[in-house]
Tab-separated table of C-alpha atoms in Angstrom:
chain	number	residue	atom	x	y	z
A	9	MET	CA	-59.827	2.065	-16.680
A	10	THR	CA	-59.579	-1.713	-16.919
A	11	PRO	CA	-61.693	-3.720	-14.465
A	12	PRO	CA	-59.781	-6.109	-12.195
A	13	SER	CA	-59.508	-9.653	-13.495
A	14	PRO	CA	-61.598	-12.258	-11.707
A	15	VAL	CA	-60.041	-14.536	-9.126
A	16	PRO	CA	-59.079	-17.772	-10.888
A	17	SER	CA	-61.088	-20.853	-10.056
A	18	ILE	CA	-58.539	-23.041	-8.296
A	19	THR	CA	-59.802	-26.052	-6.362
A	20	LEU	CA	-58.211	-29.001	-4.575
A	21	SER	CA	-58.460	-31.061	-7.754
A	22	SER	CA	-56.805	-28.376	-9.933
A	23	ARG	CA	-53.326	-29.088	-11.251
A	24	VAL	CA	-50.895	-26.207	-10.862
A	25	ARG	CA	-47.251	-25.406	-11.533
A	26	GLN	CA	-44.835	-22.499	-11.285
A	27	VAL	CA	-45.059	-19.810	-13.932
A	28	ALA	CA	-41.912	-20.166	-16.023
A	29	GLU	CA	-41.564	-16.407	-16.511
A	30	CYS	CA	-41.116	-15.807	-12.780
A	31	ALA	CA	-37.610	-15.400	-11.464
A	32	CYS	CA	-36.850	-16.545	-7.952
A	33	GLN	CA	-34.014	-16.640	-5.469
A	34	VAL	CA	-33.979	-18.400	-2.084
A	35	MET	CA	-32.196	-16.597	0.742
A	36	ASP	CA	-32.298	-17.606	4.413
A	37	GLY	CA	-35.338	-19.844	3.907
A	38	GLU	CA	-37.360	-17.129	2.184
A	39	THR	CA	-38.013	-16.919	-1.515
A	40	ILE	CA	-37.865	-13.686	-3.469
A	41	LEU	CA	-40.165	-14.051	-6.446
A	42	ILE	CA	-40.292	-11.570	-9.314
A	43	VAL	CA	-43.345	-11.571	-11.587
A	44	PRO	CA	-42.250	-9.643	-14.700
A	45	LYS	CA	-45.673	-9.245	-16.337
A	46	ASP	CA	-46.995	-7.406	-13.265
A	47	ARG	CA	-43.648	-5.888	-12.252
A	48	VAL	CA	-44.242	-7.237	-8.773
A	49	VAL	CA	-41.738	-8.593	-6.275
A	50	HIS	CA	-43.034	-11.032	-3.654
A	51	LEU	CA	-41.131	-12.004	-0.527
A	52	LEU	CA	-42.414	-15.450	0.396
A	53	ASN	CA	-42.341	-16.696	3.962
A	54	GLU	CA	-41.548	-20.335	4.798
A	55	THR	CA	-45.034	-21.517	3.901
A	56	GLY	CA	-45.073	-19.647	0.593
A	57	SER	CA	-41.582	-20.936	-0.184
A	58	GLU	CA	-42.697	-24.510	0.511
A	59	ILE	CA	-45.737	-24.119	-1.740
A	60	TRP	CA	-43.594	-22.576	-4.487
A	61	ALA	CA	-41.134	-25.503	-4.253
A	62	ALA	CA	-44.022	-27.999	-4.307
A	63	ILE	CA	-45.329	-26.652	-7.612
A	64	ALA	CA	-42.015	-26.840	-9.484
A	65	GLU	CA	-43.655	-29.605	-11.546
A	66	PRO	CA	-47.389	-29.938	-12.308
A	67	VAL	CA	-49.153	-31.217	-9.199
A	68	ALA	CA	-52.683	-31.423	-7.790
A	69	VAL	CA	-53.471	-28.736	-5.235
A	70	ARG	CA	-54.595	-31.498	-2.850
A	71	GLU	CA	-51.026	-32.874	-2.858
A	72	VAL	CA	-49.612	-29.431	-2.076
A	73	VAL	CA	-52.014	-29.115	0.870
A	74	GLU	CA	-50.890	-32.520	2.166
A	75	ARG	CA	-47.253	-31.431	1.895
A	76	VAL	CA	-47.956	-28.223	3.836
A	77	CYS	CA	-49.728	-30.268	6.541
A	78	ARG	CA	-46.710	-32.574	6.886
A	79	GLU	CA	-44.021	-29.883	6.768
A	80	PHE	CA	-45.658	-27.450	9.186
A	81	GLU	CA	-47.786	-29.824	11.295
A	82	VAL	CA	-50.944	-27.791	10.738
A	83	GLU	CA	-54.545	-28.890	10.365
A	84	ALA	CA	-55.829	-29.604	6.884
A	85	ALA	CA	-58.320	-26.706	6.918
A	86	ALA	CA	-55.587	-24.154	7.660
A	87	ALA	CA	-53.232	-25.659	5.077
A	88	GLU	CA	-55.995	-25.707	2.476
A	89	LYS	CA	-56.907	-22.053	3.073
A	90	ASP	CA	-53.297	-20.864	3.012
A	91	THR	CA	-52.470	-22.893	-0.099
A	92	LEU	CA	-55.546	-21.789	-2.057
A	93	ASP	CA	-55.056	-18.143	-1.037
A	94	PHE	CA	-51.415	-18.263	-2.161
A	95	LEU	CA	-52.161	-19.938	-5.477
A	96	ARG	CA	-55.008	-17.565	-6.291
A	97	GLU	CA	-52.844	-14.558	-5.519
A	98	MET	CA	-50.035	-15.854	-7.715
A	99	ALA	CA	-52.341	-16.759	-10.633
């Protein structure tokens, strides 16, 4: 049995981008994301869809957090937690 891989070290200063191998389709404001290497399908809510769109090109995580704050009018701490959780799960 293979041990689970460690959670990637992603911080506010990390630069991230979409994984090219993932296929995605936007429908009714939600993004369906298929990760072929894991054979996993993710249904992203509005926040996840916004984060996914924000990382289409390499960008600092801090900038993604700022975008989430602006788009959803949430406090920085909540946006930071949601963004980091999402990115770590997708890594």
